Coordinates of C-alpha atoms in Angstrom, one line a residue:
M255 CA -18.8 -27.6 33.0
K256 CA -16.2 -25.7 31.2
S257 CA -18.4 -22.2 32.6
D258 CA -16.6 -23.4 36.6
F259 CA -13.2 -22.2 35.1
V260 CA -14.9 -18.1 35.3
K261 CA -16.9 -19.7 38.5
K262 CA -16.6 -22.2 40.4
G263 CA -14.0 -21.8 44.3
T264 CA -12.8 -19.2 46.3
E265 CA -10.0 -18.2 43.8
R266 CA -13.1 -17.3 41.8
A267 CA -14.2 -14.5 43.9
P268 CA -13.5 -12.3 41.7
H269 CA -15.3 -13.3 38.9
R270 CA -18.4 -13.9 40.4
S271 CA -17.8 -10.3 41.5
L272 CA -18.3 -9.1 37.9
F273 CA -20.9 -11.4 37.8
N274 CA -22.7 -9.9 40.5
A275 CA -22.1 -6.5 38.8
A276 CA -24.0 -8.1 35.8
G277 CA -26.1 -9.0 37.6
Y278 CA -26.7 -12.5 37.5
T279 CA -27.5 -14.5 40.6
D280 CA -26.3 -17.4 42.5
E281 CA -28.8 -20.0 40.8
E282 CA -27.8 -18.5 37.9
L283 CA -24.2 -19.5 37.7
E284 CA -24.8 -23.1 38.7
R285 CA -26.7 -23.2 34.8
P286 CA -25.3 -23.9 31.8
L287 CA -23.6 -20.6 30.7
I288 CA -24.2 -20.0 27.0
G289 CA -23.4 -17.8 24.8
V290 CA -26.4 -16.5 22.5
V291 CA -24.1 -14.7 19.2
N292 CA -26.4 -12.3 17.7
S293 CA -25.8 -10.7 14.4
F294 CA -28.5 -7.8 14.2
N295 CA -27.2 -4.9 13.2
E296 CA -30.1 -2.2 10.9
I297 CA -27.7 -1.8 8.1
V298 CA -28.5 -5.5 6.7
P299 CA -32.7 -6.1 5.8
G300 CA -31.5 -9.7 6.3
H301 CA -29.8 -9.3 9.7
M302 CA -32.7 -6.6 11.1
N303 CA -35.1 -8.8 11.9
L304 CA -32.5 -11.1 14.6
D305 CA -33.5 -9.8 17.5
K306 CA -36.6 -10.8 17.5
I307 CA -35.0 -14.3 17.0
C308 CA -33.2 -13.6 19.5
E309 CA -35.4 -13.2 22.2
A310 CA -36.9 -15.9 21.4
V311 CA -33.8 -17.5 21.8
K312 CA -32.6 -15.9 25.1
K313 CA -36.5 -17.1 26.5
G314 CA -35.7 -21.1 25.4
I315 CA -32.5 -21.3 26.8
Y316 CA -34.1 -19.8 30.1
L317 CA -37.4 -22.0 30.0
A318 CA -34.2 -25.1 29.7
G319 CA -32.2 -24.9 32.8
G320 CA -29.4 -22.3 31.2
V321 CA -28.6 -19.3 31.1
P322 CA -28.5 -16.6 27.7
V323 CA -25.5 -14.4 27.3
E324 CA -26.1 -12.4 24.3
I325 CA -22.5 -11.4 23.1
P326 CA -22.5 -9.3 19.0
A327 CA -20.7 -11.3 15.6
I328 CA -20.8 -8.7 13.3
A329 CA -22.6 -8.3 8.8
V330 CA -22.0 -7.2 6.6
C331 CA -25.1 -6.8 3.4
D332 CA -23.1 -8.1 0.0
G333 CA -26.4 -6.1 -1.6
I334 CA -25.9 -1.9 -0.6
A335 CA -21.5 -3.7 -0.7
M336 CA -21.4 -4.2 -4.3
N337 CA -19.6 -3.7 -6.9
H338 CA -17.7 -0.6 -5.4
T339 CA -14.9 -0.1 -2.4
G340 CA -17.4 -1.7 -0.2
M341 CA -16.8 -5.9 -1.4
K342 CA -13.7 -6.4 -0.6
Y343 CA -14.3 -5.7 3.1
S344 CA -17.3 -8.0 2.9
L345 CA -15.2 -12.1 2.5
V346 CA -13.0 -11.0 5.5
T347 CA -15.6 -10.9 7.4
R348 CA -15.7 -14.0 7.4
E349 CA -12.7 -14.3 9.1
L350 CA -13.3 -11.7 12.0
I351 CA -15.9 -13.1 12.8
A352 CA -14.3 -16.2 13.4
D353 CA -11.7 -15.5 15.3
S354 CA -14.5 -12.2 17.2
T355 CA -16.9 -15.1 18.5
E356 CA -13.8 -17.2 19.0
A357 CA -12.5 -14.9 21.3
M358 CA -15.6 -14.1 23.3
A359 CA -16.4 -18.1 23.6
E360 CA -12.9 -18.8 25.2
A361 CA -12.4 -16.1 27.2
H362 CA -16.0 -16.5 29.0
Q363 CA -15.2 -19.9 29.0
F364 CA -19.2 -20.6 27.5
D365 CA -20.7 -24.1 28.0
G366 CA -22.6 -24.0 24.9
L367 CA -23.0 -21.7 21.8
V368 CA -26.1 -20.3 19.7
M369 CA -24.9 -19.1 16.7
I370 CA -28.0 -16.1 15.2
P371 CA -26.5 -14.9 11.7
N372 CA -28.1 -15.2 8.1
C373 CA -26.9 -13.1 5.4
D374 CA -24.0 -14.3 3.2
K375 CA -20.1 -14.2 6.4
T376 CA -22.1 -14.9 9.0
V377 CA -22.8 -18.4 8.4
P378 CA -19.7 -19.8 7.3
G379 CA -17.6 -17.4 9.9
L380 CA -19.6 -18.4 13.3
L381 CA -19.8 -22.6 11.3
M382 CA -16.0 -21.9 11.3
A383 CA -16.1 -20.4 14.8
A384 CA -18.1 -23.6 16.4
A385 CA -15.7 -25.8 14.4
R386 CA -12.9 -24.6 16.3
V387 CA -14.4 -23.8 19.9
N388 CA -15.7 -26.8 19.5
V389 CA -18.4 -26.3 22.3
P390 CA -22.6 -28.4 22.0
T391 CA -24.0 -25.0 18.9
I392 CA -27.1 -25.3 17.1
F393 CA -28.1 -22.5 14.0
V394 CA -31.0 -20.9 14.7
S395 CA -30.7 -17.9 11.2
G396 CA -33.1 -15.4 10.4
G397 CA -34.4 -16.6 7.2
P398 CA -35.5 -15.9 3.8
M399 CA -37.1 -13.3 2.2
L400 CA -40.4 -13.0 0.8
A401 CA -40.7 -12.9 -3.0
G402 CA -40.9 -9.6 -4.5
R403 CA -43.9 -8.2 -5.7
K404 CA -45.3 -8.9 -9.3
M405 CA -43.4 -6.7 -12.7
D406 CA -45.3 -7.6 -16.1
G407 CA -46.7 -11.2 -13.7
K408 CA -43.9 -12.3 -12.8
R409 CA -42.0 -12.2 -9.1
T410 CA -39.1 -10.2 -9.0
C411 CA -36.0 -10.3 -6.4
L412 CA -33.5 -8.6 -5.8
S413 CA -31.2 -11.0 -9.1
S414 CA -33.7 -8.8 -11.2
L415 CA -33.7 -5.6 -9.9
F416 CA -29.3 -6.1 -11.1
E417 CA -30.6 -7.5 -14.3
A418 CA -33.6 -4.5 -14.9
V419 CA -30.2 -2.0 -14.3
G420 CA -28.7 -3.8 -17.1
Q421 CA -31.1 -3.7 -19.3
F422 CA -32.6 0.6 -18.5
N423 CA -28.6 1.6 -19.7
A424 CA -29.4 -0.6 -23.1
G425 CA -32.2 1.5 -23.1
N426 CA -34.9 -1.2 -23.1
M427 CA -36.2 0.0 -19.8
T428 CA -37.7 3.4 -18.7
E429 CA -36.4 4.8 -15.4
D430 CA -39.6 5.4 -14.3
K431 CA -40.5 1.4 -14.4
L432 CA -37.0 0.7 -12.7
H433 CA -37.8 3.5 -9.5
E434 CA -41.5 0.8 -10.0
F435 CA -38.6 -2.3 -9.7
E436 CA -36.8 -1.3 -6.5
Q437 CA -40.2 -0.9 -4.1
K438 CA -41.0 -3.8 -5.3
A439 CA -38.0 -6.7 -5.3
C440 CA -37.5 -7.1 -1.2
P441 CA -40.7 -6.5 0.0
T442 CA -39.8 -7.6 3.3
C443 CA -36.6 -8.4 5.5
G444 CA -34.7 -11.7 5.9
S445 CA -31.6 -12.5 3.6
C446 CA -32.6 -12.0 -0.6
S447 CA -35.1 -14.5 -1.6
G448 CA -33.9 -16.5 -3.9
M449 CA -30.8 -19.7 -4.0
Y450 CA -28.2 -16.4 -3.3
T451 CA -25.2 -17.0 -1.1
A452 CA -26.7 -16.7 1.9
N453 CA -29.9 -19.4 1.6
S454 CA -27.6 -21.7 0.6
M455 CA -25.4 -21.5 3.3
N456 CA -28.1 -21.2 5.7
C457 CA -29.7 -24.3 3.9
L458 CA -26.0 -26.7 4.1
T459 CA -26.2 -25.3 7.7
E460 CA -29.6 -28.2 7.8
V461 CA -27.3 -30.6 5.4
L462 CA -24.6 -30.1 7.7
G463 CA -26.1 -31.4 10.6
M464 CA -25.8 -28.4 12.8
A465 CA -29.3 -26.3 12.4
L466 CA -33.0 -27.9 13.4
R467 CA -35.4 -28.3 10.7
G468 CA -36.4 -24.6 7.8
N469 CA -33.2 -23.2 9.3
G470 CA -32.8 -22.2 5.7
T471 CA -36.2 -22.3 4.0
I472 CA -38.9 -20.8 7.2
P473 CA -39.5 -17.6 6.1
A474 CA -38.2 -14.5 8.3
V475 CA -41.6 -12.9 8.4
Y476 CA -43.4 -16.1 9.5
S477 CA -43.8 -16.3 13.5
E478 CA -42.5 -20.6 13.1
R479 CA -39.5 -18.9 12.6
I480 CA -38.7 -17.2 16.3
R481 CA -40.5 -20.9 17.2
L482 CA -36.9 -22.5 16.4
A483 CA -35.8 -20.9 19.2
G484 CA -32.6 -22.0 22.1
M485 CA -34.3 -24.6 24.4
Q486 CA -32.7 -27.5 21.8
I487 CA -29.0 -26.8 23.4
V488 CA -29.3 -27.3 26.8
E489 CA -29.8 -31.2 24.8
L490 CA -26.6 -31.0 23.7
I491 CA -24.8 -29.2 27.0
K492 CA -26.9 -32.4 28.4
K493 CA -25.5 -34.8 25.6
D494 CA -22.2 -33.4 25.5
I495 CA -23.0 -33.6 21.3
R496 CA -20.1 -31.0 20.1
P497 CA -19.6 -28.9 16.6
R498 CA -17.1 -31.7 15.5
D499 CA -18.7 -35.4 16.8
I500 CA -21.6 -33.5 13.7
M501 CA -19.4 -32.3 11.5
T502 CA -17.7 -35.0 9.9
E503 CA -15.8 -35.7 7.2
K504 CA -19.4 -37.6 5.8
A505 CA -21.1 -34.9 6.7
F506 CA -19.4 -32.4 4.1
T507 CA -19.8 -35.5 1.6
N508 CA -23.5 -34.7 2.7
A509 CA -22.6 -31.0 2.5
L510 CA -21.5 -30.8 -1.4
T511 CA -24.1 -33.6 -2.3
M512 CA -26.8 -31.2 -1.6
D513 CA -25.2 -28.2 -2.3
M514 CA -25.4 -30.1 -7.0
A515 CA -28.7 -31.1 -5.9
L516 CA -30.0 -27.9 -4.5
G517 CA -27.8 -25.8 -6.9
C518 CA -26.2 -23.4 -4.3
S519 CA -24.0 -20.8 -4.9
T520 CA -20.5 -21.1 -5.9
N521 CA -19.3 -20.0 -2.6
S522 CA -21.3 -22.8 -0.6
M523 CA -16.9 -24.0 -2.9
L524 CA -15.0 -21.1 -1.3
H525 CA -17.4 -21.6 2.2
L526 CA -16.7 -25.2 2.6
P527 CA -13.6 -25.6 2.6
A528 CA -12.8 -23.5 5.2
I529 CA -15.3 -24.9 7.8
A530 CA -13.9 -28.2 6.8
H531 CA -10.7 -26.9 7.7
E532 CA -11.6 -25.7 11.5
A533 CA -13.5 -29.0 11.8
G534 CA -9.5 -30.7 10.8
V535 CA -10.9 -31.9 8.1
T536 CA -9.5 -31.0 4.4
L537 CA -12.8 -31.7 1.9
N538 CA -10.4 -31.3 -2.2
L539 CA -13.3 -30.1 -4.5
E540 CA -11.4 -32.2 -6.9
I541 CA -14.2 -34.1 -5.4
A542 CA -17.0 -32.2 -6.4
N543 CA -17.0 -33.0 -10.5
E544 CA -17.4 -36.5 -9.0
I545 CA -20.2 -36.2 -6.8
S546 CA -22.1 -34.9 -9.4
K547 CA -21.8 -37.3 -11.7
Y548 CA -24.1 -39.7 -9.7
T549 CA -25.9 -36.6 -8.0
P550 CA -29.5 -35.4 -10.5
N551 CA -29.9 -31.7 -10.3
L552 CA -33.4 -31.3 -8.5
C553 CA -33.9 -28.0 -7.3
H554 CA -33.9 -24.7 -9.8
L555 CA -34.7 -22.0 -8.3
A556 CA -34.1 -18.2 -8.9
P557 CA -31.4 -16.9 -9.9
A558 CA -31.9 -20.1 -12.1
G559 CA -36.1 -20.5 -12.3
S560 CA -39.0 -18.4 -11.6
T561 CA -39.2 -20.5 -7.9
F562 CA -38.2 -18.7 -4.9
M563 CA -37.8 -20.3 -1.1
E564 CA -40.8 -20.1 0.1
D565 CA -41.8 -22.3 -2.1
L566 CA -38.7 -24.4 -1.3
D567 CA -40.4 -24.5 2.4
D568 CA -44.0 -25.2 1.3
A569 CA -42.7 -28.1 -0.9
G570 CA -41.0 -29.7 2.7
G571 CA -37.2 -27.7 2.4
V572 CA -33.7 -28.6 3.0
Y573 CA -35.3 -32.3 4.9
A574 CA -37.2 -32.9 1.7
V575 CA -35.1 -32.9 -0.5
M576 CA -32.3 -34.9 1.2
N577 CA -35.2 -37.8 1.5
E578 CA -35.0 -37.6 -2.3
L579 CA -31.2 -37.9 -3.0
D580 CA -31.8 -40.6 0.0
S581 CA -33.8 -43.0 -2.5
L582 CA -30.8 -43.3 -4.2
G583 CA -28.9 -43.7 -1.5
I584 CA -26.5 -41.6 -2.6
L585 CA -26.3 -40.3 1.8
D586 CA -24.6 -41.0 4.8
T587 CA -27.9 -40.5 6.7
T588 CA -25.7 -41.9 10.2
G589 CA -24.3 -39.5 11.5
I590 CA -25.8 -37.4 14.2
T591 CA -26.7 -33.8 13.9
C592 CA -28.2 -31.5 16.7
T593 CA -31.5 -33.1 17.5
G594 CA -29.6 -35.2 19.3
K595 CA -30.7 -38.4 16.3
T596 CA -29.2 -39.6 12.9
I597 CA -29.9 -37.9 9.6
K598 CA -31.9 -40.9 8.5
E599 CA -34.1 -39.9 12.0
N600 CA -35.0 -36.3 10.9
I601 CA -35.5 -37.1 7.7
S602 CA -37.7 -40.0 8.0
G603 CA -41.4 -39.3 6.5
C604 CA -40.4 -35.9 5.0
M605 CA -42.3 -35.3 2.1
N606 CA -41.5 -34.2 -1.8
L607 CA -44.5 -32.2 -1.0
D608 CA -44.5 -30.5 -5.2
P609 CA -42.8 -32.6 -7.3
E610 CA -42.1 -29.2 -9.7
I611 CA -40.4 -26.9 -6.8
I612 CA -38.5 -30.3 -5.7
R613 CA -38.2 -33.0 -9.3
P614 CA -38.0 -36.6 -7.7
V615 CA -34.7 -38.4 -9.3
D616 CA -36.7 -39.7 -11.9
N617 CA -36.9 -36.7 -13.2
P618 CA -34.8 -33.6 -12.4
Y619 CA -33.7 -30.7 -14.1
M620 CA -30.3 -31.9 -15.1
K621 CA -29.1 -35.3 -14.4
T622 CA -25.8 -34.1 -13.3
G623 CA -25.5 -31.6 -10.6
G624 CA -25.4 -28.0 -10.1
I625 CA -22.6 -27.2 -10.0
A626 CA -19.2 -27.8 -11.9
V627 CA -15.4 -27.7 -11.0
L628 CA -13.1 -26.9 -14.5
K629 CA -9.3 -27.4 -15.2
G630 CA -6.8 -26.1 -17.9
N631 CA -4.7 -23.7 -18.5
I632 CA -6.2 -21.1 -17.5
A633 CA -7.2 -22.5 -14.3
P634 CA -4.2 -26.1 -13.4
D635 CA -6.1 -25.0 -9.4
S636 CA -9.5 -24.7 -10.9
C637 CA -12.6 -23.0 -11.1
V638 CA -15.7 -22.6 -10.2
V639 CA -18.9 -22.6 -12.1
K640 CA -23.4 -23.0 -11.8
A641 CA -23.7 -24.9 -14.3
A642 CA -27.3 -25.0 -12.9
A643 CA -27.9 -21.0 -14.2
V644 CA -26.0 -21.5 -17.8
A645 CA -28.3 -21.5 -20.8
P646 CA -28.0 -24.8 -22.6
E647 CA -26.1 -23.7 -25.4
M648 CA -23.3 -21.5 -23.8
M649 CA -22.1 -25.2 -21.8
T650 CA -19.3 -25.4 -24.5
H651 CA -17.9 -22.0 -25.4
T652 CA -15.0 -20.4 -27.4
G653 CA -14.3 -17.1 -27.7
P654 CA -12.1 -13.9 -28.1
A655 CA -10.7 -12.7 -24.5
R656 CA -12.0 -9.0 -23.4
V657 CA -9.5 -8.5 -20.4
F658 CA -9.6 -6.6 -16.9
D659 CA -7.4 -5.7 -14.6
S660 CA -10.2 -4.7 -12.9
E661 CA -14.2 -5.1 -12.1
D662 CA -14.6 -1.1 -12.7
D663 CA -12.7 -1.2 -15.7
A664 CA -15.1 -4.4 -17.1
I665 CA -18.6 -2.8 -15.6
K666 CA -17.4 0.4 -18.2
A667 CA -16.1 -1.4 -21.0
I668 CA -19.8 -3.4 -21.0
R669 CA -22.5 -0.2 -20.3
A670 CA -20.1 1.2 -22.8
G671 CA -21.3 -0.8 -25.3
K672 CA -17.9 -2.3 -25.8
I673 CA -19.0 -6.1 -25.1
V674 CA -20.9 -8.3 -28.3
K675 CA -22.0 -11.4 -28.7
G676 CA -19.2 -14.4 -28.9
D677 CA -16.9 -12.6 -26.3
V678 CA -15.7 -14.1 -23.5
V679 CA -14.3 -10.8 -20.3
V680 CA -12.4 -11.6 -18.5
I681 CA -12.0 -9.8 -15.1
R682 CA -8.4 -10.5 -13.6
Y683 CA -6.3 -9.1 -9.6
E684 CA -9.8 -9.4 -8.4
G685 CA -9.0 -12.3 -6.5
P686 CA -8.4 -13.4 -2.5
K687 CA -5.2 -11.4 -2.4
G688 CA -5.2 -9.2 -5.8
G689 CA -8.6 -7.5 -5.2
P690 CA -7.9 -8.0 -2.0
G691 CA -11.0 -9.2 -0.6
M692 CA -12.5 -11.1 -4.0
R693 CA -15.2 -8.9 -4.8
E694 CA -18.3 -10.4 -6.4
M695 CA -19.1 -9.6 -10.0
L696 CA -23.0 -9.6 -8.9
S697 CA -23.1 -6.3 -11.5
P698 CA -21.2 -7.3 -14.2
T699 CA -22.2 -9.8 -15.1
S700 CA -26.5 -9.1 -14.5
E701 CA -25.4 -6.8 -16.8
I702 CA -24.8 -8.4 -19.3
A703 CA -27.6 -10.5 -18.8
G704 CA -30.3 -7.5 -18.6
M705 CA -28.5 -6.6 -22.4
G706 CA -30.0 -9.8 -22.7
L707 CA -26.1 -11.0 -23.3
D708 CA -26.2 -14.2 -20.7
K709 CA -26.8 -16.9 -23.6
D710 CA -23.9 -15.0 -25.8
V711 CA -21.1 -13.6 -23.2
A712 CA -18.9 -15.7 -20.6
L713 CA -17.3 -14.0 -17.8
I714 CA -14.5 -15.6 -15.8
T715 CA -12.7 -14.4 -12.9
D716 CA -9.7 -14.5 -9.7
G717 CA -12.2 -13.0 -7.7
R718 CA -16.1 -14.9 -6.9
F719 CA -19.4 -14.0 -7.9
S720 CA -22.8 -13.8 -6.1
G721 CA -25.0 -16.4 -5.3
A722 CA -27.8 -14.3 -8.1
T723 CA -25.1 -14.8 -10.9
R724 CA -26.6 -16.5 -13.7
G725 CA -25.0 -17.1 -17.2
A726 CA -21.9 -19.0 -17.6
S727 CA -19.6 -17.3 -15.2
I728 CA -17.1 -18.9 -13.7
G729 CA -15.0 -17.7 -10.7
H730 CA -12.4 -18.6 -8.2
V731 CA -9.4 -19.5 -11.1
S732 CA -7.1 -20.2 -9.2
P733 CA -4.0 -19.6 -9.4
E734 CA -5.2 -15.8 -9.3
A735 CA -3.5 -13.3 -11.2
A736 CA -2.1 -11.3 -8.0
V737 CA 0.5 -14.1 -7.6
G738 CA 1.1 -15.5 -11.2
G739 CA -1.6 -17.4 -12.3
P740 CA -2.3 -18.5 -16.0
I741 CA -4.9 -16.1 -15.5
A742 CA -2.4 -12.8 -15.7
L743 CA -1.1 -13.9 -19.0
I744 CA -4.2 -13.9 -20.9
E745 CA -4.3 -10.9 -23.6
E746 CA -6.8 -9.3 -25.4
G747 CA -8.7 -11.8 -28.5
D748 CA -6.3 -14.8 -26.9
M749 CA -9.1 -17.1 -27.9
I750 CA -10.7 -19.2 -24.3
S751 CA -12.2 -22.3 -24.8
I752 CA -14.9 -23.0 -21.9
D753 CA -16.5 -26.9 -22.1
I754 CA -18.9 -27.1 -19.0
P755 CA -20.0 -30.5 -19.2
N756 CA -16.5 -31.7 -19.6
N757 CA -14.8 -29.9 -16.6
K758 CA -12.0 -27.8 -19.0
I759 CA -11.4 -24.3 -19.6
N760 CA -8.2 -23.1 -21.9
V761 CA -6.4 -20.1 -23.9
A762 CA -6.1 -21.2 -27.2
V763 CA -2.0 -20.6 -26.6
D764 CA 0.6 -23.0 -26.5
D765 CA 2.8 -23.6 -23.6
A766 CA 6.3 -21.7 -25.4
T767 CA 4.3 -19.2 -26.4
L768 CA 2.6 -18.7 -21.9
E769 CA 6.4 -18.6 -21.2
V770 CA 7.8 -16.2 -22.7
R771 CA 5.0 -13.9 -21.1
R772 CA 5.5 -15.5 -17.8
A773 CA 9.2 -14.2 -17.9
K774 CA 7.5 -10.5 -19.0
W775 CA 5.5 -10.8 -16.2
Q776 CA 5.8 -8.2 -13.1
P777 CA 3.2 -8.5 -10.0
R778 CA 1.7 -5.9 -9.2
E779 CA 1.7 -3.0 -6.5
P780 CA -1.0 -3.6 -3.6
R781 CA -3.7 -1.9 -4.5
I782 CA -4.7 -1.4 -0.3
T783 CA -1.7 -0.5 1.6
T784 CA -3.0 -0.5 5.0
G785 CA -5.5 -1.5 7.0
Y786 CA -7.3 -4.5 8.1
L787 CA -6.8 -5.7 4.3
R788 CA -3.0 -5.3 3.5
R789 CA -3.1 -8.0 6.7
Y790 CA -5.4 -10.0 5.1
A791 CA -3.9 -10.0 2.2
A792 CA -0.8 -10.8 3.5
Q793 CA -2.2 -14.0 5.5
V794 CA -4.9 -15.5 2.8
T795 CA -4.7 -18.2 0.6
S796 CA -5.8 -19.8 -2.9
A797 CA -9.1 -19.9 -3.5
N798 CA -9.3 -23.5 -4.4
T799 CA -8.6 -24.2 -0.5
G800 CA -11.6 -21.6 0.6
A801 CA -9.3 -18.9 1.1
V802 CA -8.5 -19.5 4.1
L803 CA -6.2 -17.6 6.3
Q804 CA -2.1 -19.1 6.5
P805 CA 0.1 -17.6 9.3
N806 CA 3.0 -16.3 8.0
D807 CA 5.6 -17.9 9.1
K808 CA 3.9 -21.1 7.0

């Protein structure tokens, strides 16, 4: 066992004395030591229940013959961090989570790991750590929130509440109605109830093979969630099945394919390349559009539609969607998973129980995938859009640029009624380096939607969007403005054309004029010059490569 490096032999007598001090018995030190990475805290609704899951996991490990060792991981609530300086500290925690978990696992020579994440950055951060450490690992997440209670006959959710703020600012909702809305939108613990980033990533843990069936969809408040406990990790240790055995190039291709079918958050296009990077796999987003061509979009969960994670769970969950796609032969089902079985064995017999929630492959919502990668003279490297959440009339659009050098300036203009039908809002200097931290733009997109302009106004940014965003919201523009990307050269009134079906985005300015503008362009002074964000900005790479950190000597 790997843990023998800290437990066995006369030279480890001092180490064993410290285990004794922590309350471990000689019998326990004969068993596998399994790190239980618990991201519980009391500020994130999706993490407030993780103490219960952790206790169940630890019982399962003991029952199976292992010894659980609980260690912490941090987590930020993106909703609470939204639309202020706090959002600069969200994406950047992905690397902190990966780094700190790697440090704890290697320092103490754990034989295996059980990851207990839930919300946005904890899932990819811990998947990155799992790939680095590469000891047997399984994920047991916290689960999604139930949909909000009904308003005007419709179930609510966090994204609809953000849009309600836009309705209020437009004079279309009273303050009393808004207050009622906020009391009903988020009724339970759990990750917010639509196919937002947290739930997208939790579903993709199943697809990658790193979690048991239901990890992405069983609601947080269901007792079934704690029955996903920790016994299986001991089997993985016995069989020596490791993350890099599971997270292969084919597994990541499967993840991109299911991403398209489920209509996941565009943030998955940021996280999957970063996780693949740690697993030694190069995941080039160039293949996303090729995958989209043959992958039907089968699910329209909020914000794309009016159904929620609990509905997907009732319909058969992620495995039922995989089984639908397998009928087309577009998944590689030969890979091993954390169940100890192949994907094919896992999904066999997992039927689609509700063809309105999971459309059959011969009756999809869209014949192509739910995410599109665009390129053009605005984004030579790439940018991404959740095509499944774009109104048909906005799939192609041409309009004048309304240029803002920060999210804050854009919000002021939107609330002041300065954005009108046809406009293309450009928000720049919000990328990984420029932000720094690549803030999510849920507030501007939701306020545009709440004002009834989501079918008339597009938004382009080198920042990113929440999974709760809908509309023609195009993010991850690469290269970003802070490094002189073409988005920095756009001027007020330039005509911008967006063609999602043909994966194109361009500004109607000739190359010679852009070069004149480039000659005048000067880098901006960093907005933050101290602390972690300063170090992050110095090392972070482009969004199209996953915004991973690169050592300065590279």
